[in-house]
């Protein structure tokens, strides 16, 4: 669950969170100078925030896909049920070729 949160939700929300923090600082500054204060979402640039979040989440997922995982020659053993318990899937290194 934490992995999904860190790899998908956080990058997706990061541009909006940064914008919210910026607007809170600006709101305090405007309030101190006596200016009119509006909620942060009234003039928010929603399209760039959404596109930036999706792009950041996509970049994160592509980076994890390219840098993570096991060896491409490894053998994958899918999850299975043994004595009423689910044994998770795993990869094992492939045996060296004969004669090597």
mmCIF file of C-alpha atoms in Angstrom:
data_model
loop_
_atom_site.group_PDB
_atom_site.id
_atom_site.type_symbol
_atom_site.label_atom_id
_atom_site.label_comp_id
_atom_site.label_asym_id
_atom_site.label_seq_id
_atom_site.Cartn_x
_atom_site.Cartn_y
_atom_site.Cartn_z
ATOM 1 C CA UNK A 1 0.000 0.000 0.000
ATOM 2 C CA UNK A 2 2.788 2.425 0.885
ATOM 3 C CA UNK A 3 4.560 1.599 -2.371
ATOM 4 C CA UNK A 4 1.453 2.483 -4.383
ATOM 5 C CA UNK A 5 1.105 5.678 -2.412
ATOM 6 C CA UNK A 6 4.720 6.715 -3.017
ATOM 7 C CA UNK A 7 4.909 5.643 -6.667
ATOM 8 C CA UNK A 8 1.531 6.808 -7.955
ATOM 9 C CA UNK A 9 -0.431 9.059 -5.622
ATOM 10 C CA UNK A 10 2.408 11.282 -4.379
ATOM 11 C CA UNK A 11 3.791 12.154 -7.851
ATOM 12 C CA UNK A 12 0.234 12.682 -9.095
ATOM 13 C CA UNK A 13 -0.557 15.107 -6.267
ATOM 14 C CA UNK A 14 2.845 16.797 -5.942
ATOM 15 C CA UNK A 15 2.252 19.715 -8.365
ATOM 16 C CA UNK A 16 -1.042 20.552 -6.660
ATOM 17 C CA UNK A 17 0.512 20.319 -3.184
ATOM 18 C CA UNK A 18 3.350 22.641 -4.193
ATOM 19 C CA UNK A 19 0.850 25.092 -5.708
ATOM 20 C CA UNK A 20 -1.275 24.952 -2.542
ATOM 21 C CA UNK A 21 1.754 25.735 -0.376
ATOM 22 C CA UNK A 22 2.708 28.634 -2.651
ATOM 23 C CA UNK A 23 -0.818 30.034 -2.537
ATOM 24 C CA UNK A 24 -0.940 29.771 1.263
ATOM 25 C CA UNK A 25 2.223 31.878 1.485
ATOM 26 C CA UNK A 26 0.841 34.404 -1.010
ATOM 27 C CA UNK A 27 -2.489 34.472 0.803
ATOM 28 C CA UNK A 28 -0.804 35.352 4.093
ATOM 29 C CA UNK A 29 1.232 38.022 2.347
ATOM 30 C CA UNK A 30 -1.891 39.517 0.733
ATOM 31 C CA UNK A 31 -3.772 39.331 4.052
ATOM 32 C CA UNK A 32 -0.987 41.159 5.836
ATOM 33 C CA UNK A 33 -1.033 43.970 3.279
ATOM 34 C CA UNK A 34 -4.831 44.327 3.475
ATOM 35 C CA UNK A 35 -5.610 42.867 0.036
ATOM 36 C CA UNK A 36 -8.637 40.749 -0.797
ATOM 37 C CA UNK A 37 -8.113 37.086 0.053
ATOM 38 C CA UNK A 38 -9.623 34.353 -2.128
ATOM 39 C CA UNK A 39 -9.483 30.583 -1.631
ATOM 40 C CA UNK A 40 -6.502 28.980 -3.413
ATOM 41 C CA UNK A 41 -8.672 26.938 -5.791
ATOM 42 C CA UNK A 42 -10.547 29.913 -7.286
ATOM 43 C CA UNK A 43 -7.848 30.905 -9.747
ATOM 44 C CA UNK A 44 -5.901 27.650 -9.809
ATOM 45 C CA UNK A 45 -4.418 26.622 -13.167
ATOM 46 C CA UNK A 46 -6.112 23.214 -13.122
ATOM 47 C CA UNK A 47 -5.014 21.990 -16.546
ATOM 48 C CA UNK A 48 -1.263 22.498 -15.955
ATOM 49 C CA UNK A 49 -1.570 20.994 -12.467
ATOM 50 C CA UNK A 50 -3.304 17.867 -13.762
ATOM 51 C CA UNK A 51 -1.001 17.478 -16.757
ATOM 52 C CA UNK A 52 2.054 17.996 -14.548
ATOM 53 C CA UNK A 53 0.834 15.422 -12.034
ATOM 54 C CA UNK A 54 0.090 12.817 -14.694
ATOM 55 C CA UNK A 55 3.455 13.439 -16.370
ATOM 56 C CA UNK A 56 5.311 13.153 -13.057
ATOM 57 C CA UNK A 57 3.476 9.937 -12.122
ATOM 58 C CA UNK A 58 4.166 8.495 -15.580
ATOM 59 C CA UNK A 59 7.844 9.403 -15.366
ATOM 60 C CA UNK A 60 8.047 7.763 -11.948
ATOM 61 C CA UNK A 61 6.427 4.550 -13.184
ATOM 62 C CA UNK A 62 8.653 4.395 -16.276
ATOM 63 C CA UNK A 63 11.758 4.946 -14.141
ATOM 64 C CA UNK A 64 10.755 2.164 -11.751
ATOM 65 C CA UNK A 65 9.956 -0.165 -14.654
ATOM 66 C CA UNK A 66 13.332 0.438 -16.300
ATOM 67 C CA UNK A 67 15.493 0.315 -13.175
ATOM 68 C CA UNK A 68 13.688 -2.252 -11.036
ATOM 69 C CA UNK A 69 12.869 -5.904 -11.357
ATOM 70 C CA UNK A 70 14.926 -9.012 -11.745
ATOM 71 C CA UNK A 71 17.216 -10.354 -14.436
ATOM 72 C CA UNK A 72 15.500 -10.898 -17.780
ATOM 73 C CA UNK A 73 16.875 -14.431 -18.042
ATOM 74 C CA UNK A 74 15.448 -15.456 -14.640
ATOM 75 C CA UNK A 75 12.626 -17.982 -14.395
ATOM 76 C CA UNK A 76 9.335 -16.767 -12.927
ATOM 77 C CA UNK A 77 7.330 -19.100 -10.710
ATOM 78 C CA UNK A 78 3.757 -17.794 -10.296
ATOM 79 C CA UNK A 79 1.872 -17.676 -7.006
ATOM 80 C CA UNK A 80 0.475 -21.035 -5.979
ATOM 81 C CA UNK A 81 -1.627 -22.665 -3.279
ATOM 82 C CA UNK A 82 0.262 -25.144 -1.072
ATOM 83 C CA UNK A 83 -1.519 -26.782 1.889
ATOM 84 C CA UNK A 84 -4.142 -24.044 1.971
ATOM 85 C CA UNK A 85 -1.594 -21.213 2.011
ATOM 86 C CA UNK A 86 -0.820 -18.861 -0.825
ATOM 87 C CA UNK A 87 2.880 -18.845 -1.667
ATOM 88 C CA UNK A 88 3.857 -15.635 -3.460
ATOM 89 C CA UNK A 89 5.333 -15.668 -6.919
ATOM 90 C CA UNK A 90 9.105 -15.535 -7.197
ATOM 91 C CA UNK A 91 11.929 -15.460 -9.683
ATOM 92 C CA UNK A 92 14.928 -17.719 -9.588
ATOM 93 C CA UNK A 93 18.155 -17.229 -11.517
ATOM 94 C CA UNK A 94 18.305 -19.443 -14.563
ATOM 95 C CA UNK A 95 20.771 -22.296 -14.594
ATOM 96 C CA UNK A 96 23.992 -21.661 -16.485
ATOM 97 C CA UNK A 97 24.108 -23.148 -19.948
ATOM 98 C CA UNK A 98 25.797 -26.558 -20.166
ATOM 99 C CA UNK A 99 29.438 -26.369 -21.137
ATOM 100 C CA UNK A 100 30.002 -22.964 -19.566
#
